[in-house]
Short mmCIF file of C-alpha atoms and ligand atoms in Angstrom, two decimals:
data_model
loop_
_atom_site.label_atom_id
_atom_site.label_comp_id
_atom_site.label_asym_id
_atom_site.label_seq_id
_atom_site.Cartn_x
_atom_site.Cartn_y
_atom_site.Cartn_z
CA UNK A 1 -20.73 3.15 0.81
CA UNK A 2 -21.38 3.27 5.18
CA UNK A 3 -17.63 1.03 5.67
CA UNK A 4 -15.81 0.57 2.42
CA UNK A 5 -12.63 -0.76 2.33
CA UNK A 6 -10.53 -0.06 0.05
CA UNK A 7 -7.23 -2.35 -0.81
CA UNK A 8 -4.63 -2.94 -3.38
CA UNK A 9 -5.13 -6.10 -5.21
CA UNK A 10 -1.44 -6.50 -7.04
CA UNK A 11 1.71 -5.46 -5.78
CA UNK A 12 1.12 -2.15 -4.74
CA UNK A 13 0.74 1.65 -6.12
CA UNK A 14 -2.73 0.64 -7.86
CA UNK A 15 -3.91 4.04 -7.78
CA UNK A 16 -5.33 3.21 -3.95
CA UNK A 17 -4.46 7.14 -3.13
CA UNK A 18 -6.58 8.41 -5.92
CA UNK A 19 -9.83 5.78 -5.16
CA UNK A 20 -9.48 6.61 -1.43
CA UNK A 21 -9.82 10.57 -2.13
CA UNK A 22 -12.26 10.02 -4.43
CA UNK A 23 -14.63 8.29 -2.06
CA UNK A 24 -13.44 10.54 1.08
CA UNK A 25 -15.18 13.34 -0.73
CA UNK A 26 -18.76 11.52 0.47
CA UNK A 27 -16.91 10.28 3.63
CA UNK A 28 -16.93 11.75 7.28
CA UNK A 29 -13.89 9.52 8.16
CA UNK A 30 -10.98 8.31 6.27
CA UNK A 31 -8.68 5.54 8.13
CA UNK A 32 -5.36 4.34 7.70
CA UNK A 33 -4.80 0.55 9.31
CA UNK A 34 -1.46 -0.56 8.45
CA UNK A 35 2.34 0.11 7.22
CA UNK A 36 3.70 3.31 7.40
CA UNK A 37 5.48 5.88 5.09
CA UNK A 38 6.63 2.81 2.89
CA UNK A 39 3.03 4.07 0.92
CA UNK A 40 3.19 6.68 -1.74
CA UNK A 41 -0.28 7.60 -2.32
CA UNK A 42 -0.38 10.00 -5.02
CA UNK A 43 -3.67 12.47 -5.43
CA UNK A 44 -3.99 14.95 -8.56
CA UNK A 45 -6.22 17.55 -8.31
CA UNK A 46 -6.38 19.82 -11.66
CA UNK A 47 -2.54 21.11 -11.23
CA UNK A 48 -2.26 20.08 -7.86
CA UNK A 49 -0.20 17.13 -7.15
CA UNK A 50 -0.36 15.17 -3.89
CA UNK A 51 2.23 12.85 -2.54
CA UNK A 52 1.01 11.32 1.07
CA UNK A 53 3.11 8.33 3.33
CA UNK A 54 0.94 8.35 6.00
CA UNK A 55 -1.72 10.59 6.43
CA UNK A 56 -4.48 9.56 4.82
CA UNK A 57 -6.11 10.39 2.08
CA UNK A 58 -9.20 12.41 2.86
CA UNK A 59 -6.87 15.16 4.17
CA UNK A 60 -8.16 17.36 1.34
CA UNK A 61 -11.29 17.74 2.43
CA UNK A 62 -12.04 19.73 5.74
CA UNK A 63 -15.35 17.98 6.27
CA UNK A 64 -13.19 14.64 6.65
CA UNK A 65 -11.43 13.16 9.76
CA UNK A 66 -8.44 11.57 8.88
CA UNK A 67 -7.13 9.08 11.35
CA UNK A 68 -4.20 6.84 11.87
CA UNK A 69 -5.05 3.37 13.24
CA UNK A 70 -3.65 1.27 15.85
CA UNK A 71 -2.23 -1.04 12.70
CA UNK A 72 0.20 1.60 11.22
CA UNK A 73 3.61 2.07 12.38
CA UNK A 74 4.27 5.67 12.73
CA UNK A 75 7.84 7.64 11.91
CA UNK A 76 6.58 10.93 14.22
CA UNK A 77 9.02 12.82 12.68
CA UNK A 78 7.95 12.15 8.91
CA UNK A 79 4.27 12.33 10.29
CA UNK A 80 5.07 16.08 11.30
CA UNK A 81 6.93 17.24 8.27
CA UNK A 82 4.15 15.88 6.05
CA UNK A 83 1.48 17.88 8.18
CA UNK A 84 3.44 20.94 7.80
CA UNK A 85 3.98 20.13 4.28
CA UNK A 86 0.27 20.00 3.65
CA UNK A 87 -0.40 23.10 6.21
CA UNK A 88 2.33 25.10 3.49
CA UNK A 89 -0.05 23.88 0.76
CA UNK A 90 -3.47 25.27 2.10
CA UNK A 91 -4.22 21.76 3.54
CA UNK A 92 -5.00 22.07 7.32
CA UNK A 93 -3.95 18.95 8.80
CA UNK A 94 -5.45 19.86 12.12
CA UNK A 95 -8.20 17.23 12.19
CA UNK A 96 -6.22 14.11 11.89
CA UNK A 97 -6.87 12.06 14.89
CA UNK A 98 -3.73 9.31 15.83
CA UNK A 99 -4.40 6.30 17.47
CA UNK A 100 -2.42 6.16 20.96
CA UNK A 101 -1.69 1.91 20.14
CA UNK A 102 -0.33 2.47 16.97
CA UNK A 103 3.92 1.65 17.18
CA UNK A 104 6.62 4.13 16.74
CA UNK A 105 9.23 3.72 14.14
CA UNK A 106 12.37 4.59 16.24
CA UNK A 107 15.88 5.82 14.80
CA UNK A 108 16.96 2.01 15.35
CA UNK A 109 14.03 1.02 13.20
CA UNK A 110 15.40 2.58 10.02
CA UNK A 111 18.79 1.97 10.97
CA UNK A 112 18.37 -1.77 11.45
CA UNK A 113 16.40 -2.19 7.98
CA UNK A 114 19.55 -0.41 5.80
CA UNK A 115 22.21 -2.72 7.52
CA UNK A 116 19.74 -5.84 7.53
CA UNK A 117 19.40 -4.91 3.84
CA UNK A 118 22.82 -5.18 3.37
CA UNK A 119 23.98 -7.66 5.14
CA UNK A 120 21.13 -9.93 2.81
CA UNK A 121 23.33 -8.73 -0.47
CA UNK A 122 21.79 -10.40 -3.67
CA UNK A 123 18.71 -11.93 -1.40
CA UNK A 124 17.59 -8.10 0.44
CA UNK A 125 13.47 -7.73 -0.24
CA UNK A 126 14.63 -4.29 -1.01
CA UNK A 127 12.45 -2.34 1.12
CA UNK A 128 11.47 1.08 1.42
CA UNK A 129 14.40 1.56 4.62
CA UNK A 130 12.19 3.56 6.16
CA UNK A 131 12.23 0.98 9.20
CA UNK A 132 8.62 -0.69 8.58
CA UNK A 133 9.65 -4.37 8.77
CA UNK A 134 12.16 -3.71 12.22
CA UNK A 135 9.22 -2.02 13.74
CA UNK A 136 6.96 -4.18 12.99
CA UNK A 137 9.31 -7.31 14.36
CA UNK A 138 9.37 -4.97 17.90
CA UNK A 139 5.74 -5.12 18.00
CA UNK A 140 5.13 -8.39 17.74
CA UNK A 141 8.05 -9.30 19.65
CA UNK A 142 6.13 -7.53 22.60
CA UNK A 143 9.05 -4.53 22.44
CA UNK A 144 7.59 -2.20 20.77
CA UNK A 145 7.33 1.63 22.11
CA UNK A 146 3.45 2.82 21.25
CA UNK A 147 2.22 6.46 20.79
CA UNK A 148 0.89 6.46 24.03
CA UNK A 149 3.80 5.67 25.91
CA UNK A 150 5.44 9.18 24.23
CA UNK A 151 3.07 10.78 27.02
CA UNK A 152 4.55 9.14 29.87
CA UNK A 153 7.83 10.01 30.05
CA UNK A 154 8.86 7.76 32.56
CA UNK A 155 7.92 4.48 30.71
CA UNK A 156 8.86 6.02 27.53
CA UNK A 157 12.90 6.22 28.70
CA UNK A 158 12.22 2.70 30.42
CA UNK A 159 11.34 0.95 26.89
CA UNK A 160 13.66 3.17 25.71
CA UNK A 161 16.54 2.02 27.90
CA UNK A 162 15.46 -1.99 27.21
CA UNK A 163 15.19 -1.21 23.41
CA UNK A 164 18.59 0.26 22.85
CA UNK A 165 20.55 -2.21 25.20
CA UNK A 166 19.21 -5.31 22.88
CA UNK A 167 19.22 -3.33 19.99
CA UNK A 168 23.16 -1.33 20.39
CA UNK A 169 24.41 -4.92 20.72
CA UNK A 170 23.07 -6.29 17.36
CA UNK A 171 24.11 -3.09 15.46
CA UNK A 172 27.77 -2.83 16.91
CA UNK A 173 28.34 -6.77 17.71
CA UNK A 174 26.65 -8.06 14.78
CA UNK A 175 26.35 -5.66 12.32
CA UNK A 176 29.21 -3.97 12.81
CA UNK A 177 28.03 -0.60 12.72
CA UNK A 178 27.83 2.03 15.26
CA UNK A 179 25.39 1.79 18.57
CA UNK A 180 23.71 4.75 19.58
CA UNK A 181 22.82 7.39 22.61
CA UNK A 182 19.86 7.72 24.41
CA UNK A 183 20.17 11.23 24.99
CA UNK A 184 19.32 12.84 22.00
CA UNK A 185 16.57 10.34 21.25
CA UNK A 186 14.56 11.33 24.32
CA UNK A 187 14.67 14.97 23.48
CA UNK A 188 14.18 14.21 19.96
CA UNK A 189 11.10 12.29 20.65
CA UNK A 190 10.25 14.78 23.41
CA UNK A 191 9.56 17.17 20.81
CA UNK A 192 7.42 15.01 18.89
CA UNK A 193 5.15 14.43 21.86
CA UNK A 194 4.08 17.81 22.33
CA UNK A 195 3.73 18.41 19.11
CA UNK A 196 1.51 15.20 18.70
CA UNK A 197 -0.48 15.75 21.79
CA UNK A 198 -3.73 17.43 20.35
CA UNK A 199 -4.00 14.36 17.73
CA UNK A 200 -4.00 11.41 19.57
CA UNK A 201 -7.10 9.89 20.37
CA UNK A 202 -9.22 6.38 21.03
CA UNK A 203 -8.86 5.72 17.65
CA UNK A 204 -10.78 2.58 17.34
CA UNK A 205 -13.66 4.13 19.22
CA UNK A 206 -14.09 7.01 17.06
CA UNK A 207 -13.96 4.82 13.84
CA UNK A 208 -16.78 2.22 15.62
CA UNK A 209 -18.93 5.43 16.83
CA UNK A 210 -18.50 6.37 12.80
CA UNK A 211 -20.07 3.76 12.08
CA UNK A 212 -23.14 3.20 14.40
CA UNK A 213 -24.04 6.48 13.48
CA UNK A 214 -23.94 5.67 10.00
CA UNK A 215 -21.52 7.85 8.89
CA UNK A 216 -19.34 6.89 5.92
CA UNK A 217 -15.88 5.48 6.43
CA UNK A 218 -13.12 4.62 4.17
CA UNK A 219 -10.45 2.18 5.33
CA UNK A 220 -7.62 3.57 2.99
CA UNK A 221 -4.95 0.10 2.28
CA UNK A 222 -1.96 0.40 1.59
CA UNK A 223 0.78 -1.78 -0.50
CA UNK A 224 -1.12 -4.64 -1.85
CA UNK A 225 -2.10 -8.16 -1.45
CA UNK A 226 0.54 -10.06 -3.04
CA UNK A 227 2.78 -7.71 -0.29
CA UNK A 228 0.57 -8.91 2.69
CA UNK A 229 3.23 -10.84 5.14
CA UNK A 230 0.54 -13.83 5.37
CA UNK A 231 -0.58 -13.94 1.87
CA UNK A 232 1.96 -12.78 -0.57
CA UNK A 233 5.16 -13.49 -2.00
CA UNK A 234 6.71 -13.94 1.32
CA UNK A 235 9.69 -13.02 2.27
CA UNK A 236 9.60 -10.48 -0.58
CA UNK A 237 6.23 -8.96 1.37
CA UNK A 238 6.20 -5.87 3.99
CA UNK A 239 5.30 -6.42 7.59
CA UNK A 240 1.77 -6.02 8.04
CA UNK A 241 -1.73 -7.28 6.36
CA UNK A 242 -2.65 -4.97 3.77
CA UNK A 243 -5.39 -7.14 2.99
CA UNK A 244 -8.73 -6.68 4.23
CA UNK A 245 -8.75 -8.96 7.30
CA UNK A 246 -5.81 -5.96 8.17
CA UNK A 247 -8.57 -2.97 8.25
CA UNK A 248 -10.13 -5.13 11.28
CA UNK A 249 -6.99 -5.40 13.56
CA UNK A 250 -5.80 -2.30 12.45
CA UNK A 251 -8.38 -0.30 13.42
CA UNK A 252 -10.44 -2.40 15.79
CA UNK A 253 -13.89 -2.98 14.52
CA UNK A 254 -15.43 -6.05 13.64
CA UNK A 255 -16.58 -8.08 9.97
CA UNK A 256 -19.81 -7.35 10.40
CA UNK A 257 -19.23 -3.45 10.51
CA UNK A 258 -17.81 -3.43 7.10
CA UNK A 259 -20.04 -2.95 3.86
CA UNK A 260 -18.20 -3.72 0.87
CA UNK A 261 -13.92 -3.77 -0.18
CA UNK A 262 -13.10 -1.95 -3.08
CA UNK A 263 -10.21 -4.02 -4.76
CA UNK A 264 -8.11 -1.58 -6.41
CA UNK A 265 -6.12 -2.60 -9.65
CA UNK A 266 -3.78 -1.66 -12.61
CA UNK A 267 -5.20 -2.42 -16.25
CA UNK A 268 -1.87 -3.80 -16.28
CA UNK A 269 0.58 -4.66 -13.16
CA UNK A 270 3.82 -3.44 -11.20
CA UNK A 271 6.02 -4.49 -8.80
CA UNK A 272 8.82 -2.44 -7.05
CA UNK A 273 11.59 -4.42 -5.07
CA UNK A 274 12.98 -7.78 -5.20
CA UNK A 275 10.67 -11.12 -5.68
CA UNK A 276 9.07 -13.44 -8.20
CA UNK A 277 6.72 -11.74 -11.07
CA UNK A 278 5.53 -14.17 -13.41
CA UNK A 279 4.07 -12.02 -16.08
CA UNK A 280 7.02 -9.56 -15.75
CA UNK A 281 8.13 -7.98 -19.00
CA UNK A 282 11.58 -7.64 -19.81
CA UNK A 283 11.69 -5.71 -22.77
CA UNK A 284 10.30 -2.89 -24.72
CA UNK A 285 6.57 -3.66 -23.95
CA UNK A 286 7.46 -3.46 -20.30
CA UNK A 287 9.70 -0.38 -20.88
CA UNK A 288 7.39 1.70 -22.79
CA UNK A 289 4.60 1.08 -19.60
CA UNK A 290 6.96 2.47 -17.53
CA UNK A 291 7.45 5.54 -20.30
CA UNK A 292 3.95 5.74 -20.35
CA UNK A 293 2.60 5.20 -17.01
CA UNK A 294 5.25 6.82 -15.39
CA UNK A 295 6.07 3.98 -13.19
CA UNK A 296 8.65 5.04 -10.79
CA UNK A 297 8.00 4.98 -6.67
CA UNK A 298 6.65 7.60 -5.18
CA UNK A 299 8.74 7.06 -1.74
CA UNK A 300 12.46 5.61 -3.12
CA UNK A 301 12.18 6.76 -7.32
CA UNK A 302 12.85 3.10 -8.22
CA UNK A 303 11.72 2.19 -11.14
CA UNK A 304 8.73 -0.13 -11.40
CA UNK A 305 9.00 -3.37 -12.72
CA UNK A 306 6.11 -4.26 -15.10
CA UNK A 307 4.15 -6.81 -16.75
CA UNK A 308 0.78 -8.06 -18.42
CA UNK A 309 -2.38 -8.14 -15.96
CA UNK A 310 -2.54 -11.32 -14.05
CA UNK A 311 -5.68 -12.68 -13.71
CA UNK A 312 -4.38 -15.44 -11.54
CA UNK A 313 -3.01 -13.43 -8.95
CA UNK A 314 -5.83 -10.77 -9.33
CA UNK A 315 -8.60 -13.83 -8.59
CA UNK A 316 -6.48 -14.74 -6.14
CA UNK A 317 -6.87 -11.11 -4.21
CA UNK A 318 -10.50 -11.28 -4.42
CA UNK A 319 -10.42 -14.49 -2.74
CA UNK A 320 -8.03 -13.72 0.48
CA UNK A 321 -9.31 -9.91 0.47
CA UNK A 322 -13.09 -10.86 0.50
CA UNK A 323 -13.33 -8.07 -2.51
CA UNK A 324 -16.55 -7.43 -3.72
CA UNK A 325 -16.09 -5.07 -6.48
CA UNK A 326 -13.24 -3.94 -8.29
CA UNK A 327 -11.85 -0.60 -9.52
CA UNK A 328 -9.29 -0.89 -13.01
CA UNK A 329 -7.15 2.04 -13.14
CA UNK A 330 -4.79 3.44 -15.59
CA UNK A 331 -6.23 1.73 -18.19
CA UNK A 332 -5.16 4.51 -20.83
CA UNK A 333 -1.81 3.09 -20.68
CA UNK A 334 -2.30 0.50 -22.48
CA UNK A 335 -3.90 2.91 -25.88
CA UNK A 336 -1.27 2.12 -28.45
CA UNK A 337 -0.68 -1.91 -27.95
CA UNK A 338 -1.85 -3.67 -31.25
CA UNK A 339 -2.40 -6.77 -28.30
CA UNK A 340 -3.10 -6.30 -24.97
CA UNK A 341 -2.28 -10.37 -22.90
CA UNK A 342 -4.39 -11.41 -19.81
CA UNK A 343 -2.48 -14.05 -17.77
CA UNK A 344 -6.02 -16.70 -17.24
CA UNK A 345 -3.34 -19.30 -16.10
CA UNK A 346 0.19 -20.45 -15.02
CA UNK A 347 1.85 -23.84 -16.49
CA UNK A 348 4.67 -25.37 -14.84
CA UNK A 349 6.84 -28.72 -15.51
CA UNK A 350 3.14 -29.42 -17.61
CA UNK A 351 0.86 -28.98 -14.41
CA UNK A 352 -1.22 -26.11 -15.10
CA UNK A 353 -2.48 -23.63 -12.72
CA UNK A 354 -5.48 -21.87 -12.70
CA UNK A 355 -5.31 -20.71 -9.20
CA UNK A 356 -2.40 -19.16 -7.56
CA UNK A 357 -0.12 -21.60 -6.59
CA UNK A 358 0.60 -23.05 -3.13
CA UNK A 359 4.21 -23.60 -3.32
CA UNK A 360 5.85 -20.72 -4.18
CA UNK A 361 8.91 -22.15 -6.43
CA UNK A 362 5.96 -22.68 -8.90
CA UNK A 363 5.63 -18.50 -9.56
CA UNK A 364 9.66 -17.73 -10.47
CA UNK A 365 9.60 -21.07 -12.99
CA UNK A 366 5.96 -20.85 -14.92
CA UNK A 367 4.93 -19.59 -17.58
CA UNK A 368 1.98 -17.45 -18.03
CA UNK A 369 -1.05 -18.72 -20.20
CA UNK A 370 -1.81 -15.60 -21.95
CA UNK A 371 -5.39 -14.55 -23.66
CA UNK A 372 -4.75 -12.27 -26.63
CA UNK A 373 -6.93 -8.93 -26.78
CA UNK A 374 -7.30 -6.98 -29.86
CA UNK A 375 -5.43 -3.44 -28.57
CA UNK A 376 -6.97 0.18 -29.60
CA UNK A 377 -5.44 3.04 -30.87
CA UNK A 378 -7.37 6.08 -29.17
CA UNK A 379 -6.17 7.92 -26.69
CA UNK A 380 -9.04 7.30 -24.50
CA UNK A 381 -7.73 9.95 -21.33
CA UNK A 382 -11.03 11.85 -22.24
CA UNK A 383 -13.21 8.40 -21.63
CA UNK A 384 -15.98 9.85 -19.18
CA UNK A 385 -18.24 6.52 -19.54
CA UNK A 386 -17.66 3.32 -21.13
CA UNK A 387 -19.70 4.77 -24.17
CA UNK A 388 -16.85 7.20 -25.06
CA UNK A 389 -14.52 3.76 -24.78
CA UNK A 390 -13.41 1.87 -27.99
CA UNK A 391 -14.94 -1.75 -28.39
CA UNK A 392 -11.45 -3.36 -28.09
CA UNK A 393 -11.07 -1.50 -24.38
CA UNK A 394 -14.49 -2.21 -23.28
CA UNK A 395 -14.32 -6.16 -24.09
CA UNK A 396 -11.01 -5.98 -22.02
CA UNK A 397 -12.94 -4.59 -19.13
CA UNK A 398 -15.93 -7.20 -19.27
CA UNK A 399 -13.65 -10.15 -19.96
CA UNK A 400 -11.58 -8.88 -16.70
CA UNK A 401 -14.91 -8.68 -14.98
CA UNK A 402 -15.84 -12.23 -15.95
CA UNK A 403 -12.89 -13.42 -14.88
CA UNK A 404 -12.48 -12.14 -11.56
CA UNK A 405 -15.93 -12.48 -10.66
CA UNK A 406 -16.69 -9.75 -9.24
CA UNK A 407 -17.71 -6.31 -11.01
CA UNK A 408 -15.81 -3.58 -12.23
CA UNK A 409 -17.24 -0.86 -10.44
CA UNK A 410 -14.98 1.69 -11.35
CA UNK A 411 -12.47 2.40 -14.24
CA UNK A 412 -9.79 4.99 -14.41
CA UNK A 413 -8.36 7.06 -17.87
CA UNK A 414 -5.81 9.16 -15.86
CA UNK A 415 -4.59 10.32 -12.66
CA UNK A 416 -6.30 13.33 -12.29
CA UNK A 417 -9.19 12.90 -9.74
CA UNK A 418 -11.69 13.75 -12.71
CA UNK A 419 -10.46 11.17 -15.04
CA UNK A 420 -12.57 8.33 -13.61
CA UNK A 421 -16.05 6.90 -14.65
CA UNK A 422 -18.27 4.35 -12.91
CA UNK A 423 -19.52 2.09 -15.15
CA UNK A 424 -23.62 1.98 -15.51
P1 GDP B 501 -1.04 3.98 -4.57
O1 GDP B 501 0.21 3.73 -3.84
O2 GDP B 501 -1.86 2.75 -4.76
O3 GDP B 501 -1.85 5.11 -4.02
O4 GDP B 501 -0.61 4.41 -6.04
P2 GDP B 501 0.57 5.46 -6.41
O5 GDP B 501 0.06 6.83 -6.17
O6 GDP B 501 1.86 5.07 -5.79
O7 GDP B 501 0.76 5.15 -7.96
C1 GDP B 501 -0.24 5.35 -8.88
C2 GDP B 501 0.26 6.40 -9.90
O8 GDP B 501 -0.58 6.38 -11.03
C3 GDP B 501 0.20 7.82 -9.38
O9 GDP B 501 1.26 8.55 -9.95
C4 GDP B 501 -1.13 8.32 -9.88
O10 GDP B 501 -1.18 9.74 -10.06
C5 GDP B 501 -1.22 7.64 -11.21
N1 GDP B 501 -2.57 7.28 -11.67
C6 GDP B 501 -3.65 6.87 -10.94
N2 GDP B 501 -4.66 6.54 -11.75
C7 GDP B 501 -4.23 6.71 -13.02
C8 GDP B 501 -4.81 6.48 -14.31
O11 GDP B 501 -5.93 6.03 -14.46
N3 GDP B 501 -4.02 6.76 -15.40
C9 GDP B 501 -2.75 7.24 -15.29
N4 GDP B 501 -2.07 7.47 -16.39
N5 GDP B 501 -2.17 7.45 -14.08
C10 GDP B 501 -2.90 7.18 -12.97
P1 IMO B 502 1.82 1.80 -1.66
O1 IMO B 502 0.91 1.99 -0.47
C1 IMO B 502 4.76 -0.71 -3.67
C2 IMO B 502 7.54 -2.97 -1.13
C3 IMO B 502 9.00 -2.57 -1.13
C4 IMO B 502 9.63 -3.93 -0.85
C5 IMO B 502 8.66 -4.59 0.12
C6 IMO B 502 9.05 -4.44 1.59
O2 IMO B 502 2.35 3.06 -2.24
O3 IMO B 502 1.20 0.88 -2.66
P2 IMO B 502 9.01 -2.40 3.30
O4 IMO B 502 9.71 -1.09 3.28
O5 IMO B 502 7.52 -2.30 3.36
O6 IMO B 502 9.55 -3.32 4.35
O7 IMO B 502 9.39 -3.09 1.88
O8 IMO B 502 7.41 -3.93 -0.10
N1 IMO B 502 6.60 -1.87 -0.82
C7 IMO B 502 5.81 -1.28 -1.72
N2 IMO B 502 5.69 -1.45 -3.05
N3 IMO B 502 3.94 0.16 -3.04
C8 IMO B 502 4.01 0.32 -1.70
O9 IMO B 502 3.12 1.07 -1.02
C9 IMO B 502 5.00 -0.38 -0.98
N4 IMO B 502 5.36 -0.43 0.32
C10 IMO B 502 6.33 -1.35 0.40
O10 IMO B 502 9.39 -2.06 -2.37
O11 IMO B 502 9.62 -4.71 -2.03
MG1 MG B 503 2.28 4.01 -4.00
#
């Protein structure tokens, strides 16, 4: 596994949590390389439950170095109370090491994305609020404030100063909501930079050093492809590149260092927010995978919306992601279905589609060319190999395999960490 990315290949909350703490416990570093605590990554352990925004992953382990990359967006304050929570747990967040390039969310951040929200009415993405896309607009607007600069106090109330002049003006003059005070944002912030002090560090070095010395790194995604601001359902995307090209900016090493990228899945597939989901399923099929797979957010409590695996969408993230294997999880939601669908195709005004479309009218009008699979009846949460597996599930796995092109390297009967086989 030496550099093994690992990204979500739908619309998010694949299980990417789960995969990336499963391969942290062989891993010496775990990275995160872009968003911020929009992510929910959820990690079972026998009772234990796990909820992580932004800390990656390998936490758990105290032989792993968790590190924030220079692609993340980072709420200091949420960063904090999530390293306490873990230090309350018996999880010594100690080792995490913060990359000093990585951009702040600020209070403005979150503030700006409820009121921009708003503002949209019916059209809003219906984000996470939690800042990400405002943040994100600062950095590549070049006015951005970066963990580093939290160490230099005289830049820091500089940017600070620039920020809030630009920023005090849209949310009074424009939004029509309150500006706000420098004051207790400096000492607010102040705070944060002594307590963040020990933890930041060259992150991109480290992660490169990793690597020449052959130790094992995950790059831990987060949302998905069809989120990824370049390549997914855009505007109804978040602001970064969860896709794999992402783990390279975000962290700052190069193609060549990375060994393989572990597309992680749904047996089925969810979407939470607003944009166009072709294989979406309005009714009691869709509402008893919800029942069943428990699909509400881990960071808001929406509820998920759901639908039928697309196979369209799914080739489509092995093509922009560079995947080379893929990992199906949660397929034990799906025991009980007399048919389980696979979406091969989409079919619009009679033009069919059998890769993902260019023009993106053509994914809130089609309709889905479904494959009918013979379901199973077995509650198939024991499943430790595809032997234990009922015929009907395995054939679903092979014909997804033949159909993405890639292998299925991994399948997943529950989200406990020990309810996951590789297939031989
Ligand atoms: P992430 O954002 O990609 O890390 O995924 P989330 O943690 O937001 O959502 C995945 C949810 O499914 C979590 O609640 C997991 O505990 C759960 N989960 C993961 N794998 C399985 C599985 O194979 N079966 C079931 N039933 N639940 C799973
Ligand atoms: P993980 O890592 C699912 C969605 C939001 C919204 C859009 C933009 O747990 O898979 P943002 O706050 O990022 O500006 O919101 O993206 N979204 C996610 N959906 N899983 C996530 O993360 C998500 N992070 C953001 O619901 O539609
Ligand atoms: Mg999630």
């Amino acid at each position: 596994m030496p550099a093994t990315v690992v990204i979500g290949a739908q619309w998010g909350d694949e299980g990417k949590g789960k995969v990336a703490n499963l391969l942290a416990r062989d891993a010496d570093v775990v990275v995160r390389y872009q968003g911020g605590n929009n992510a929910g990554h959820t990690i079972v352990i026998g009772d234990e439950k796990f909820a992580l925004s932004l800390v990656p992953s390998g936490v758990i382990y105290p032989s792993v170095t968790p590190v924030i990359g220079n692609g993340c967006v980072v709420d200091p304050g949420v960063l904090l109370e999530e390293m306490a929570t873990l230090r309350s747990r018996g999880v010594d967040p100690d080792h995490l090491r913060l990359s000093g390039n990585a951009h702040l969310i600020m209070p403005y951040h979150r503030k700006l994305d409820a009121v921009k929200e708003r503002y949209l009415g019916r059209n809003q993405i219906g984000t996470t609020r939690k800042g990400i896309g405002p943040a994100y607009t600062d950095k590549y607007s070049r006015q951005g404030i970066r963990v580093q600069d939290l160490f230099d106090p005289g830049i820091f109330r500089d940017k600070l100063e620039d920020a809030l002049r630009e920023k005090n003006q849209i949310l009074s003059r424009v939004y029509n909501t309150l500006p706000m005070d420098i004051e207790p944002i400096l000492d607010e912030y102040a705070g944060y930079a002594e307590a963040l002090a020990p933890h930041v560090t060259d992150a991109s070095l480290l992660v490169w050093t990793a690597i020449r010395e052959g130790q094992n790194v995950v790059f831990e995604g987060a949302q998905g492809t069809l989120l990824d601001v370049d390549h997914g359902t855009y505007p109804f995307v978040t602001s970064s590149n969860p896709t794999s090209g992402g783990a390279l900016t975000g962290t700052g090493v190069g193609p060549r260092d990375i060994d393989a990228v572990l597309g992680i899945a749904k047996a089925y597939i969810t979407r939470v927010g607003t944009g166009p989901f072709p294989t979406e399923l309005d009714d009691e099929i869709g509402a008893r995978m919800v029942e069943i797979g428990g699909e509400f957010g881990t960071v808001t409590g929406r509820r998920r919306r759901c639908g039928w695996l697309d196979m369209v969408a799914l080739r489509y993230a092995v093509r922009v992601g560079g995947i080379t294997e893929l990992a199906i999880m949660k397929l034990d939601v799906l025991s009980g279905f007399p048919t389980v669908r696979i979406a091969t195709a989409y079919e619009d005004g009679g033009e069919r589609f059998d890769d993902f479309p260019r023009q993106q009218r053509v994914l809130y009008r089609c309709t889905p060319v479904y494959e009918d699979h013979e379901g199973w009846e077995e509650d198939i949460s024991g499943a430790r190999s595809m032997d234990d597996l009922p015929k009907a599930a395995r054939s679903y796995l092979e014909r997804i395999e033949e159909l993405a092109g890639v292998p299925v390297t991994m399948v997943s009967v529950g989200p406990d960490r020990e309810a996951t086989f590789l297939p031989a």
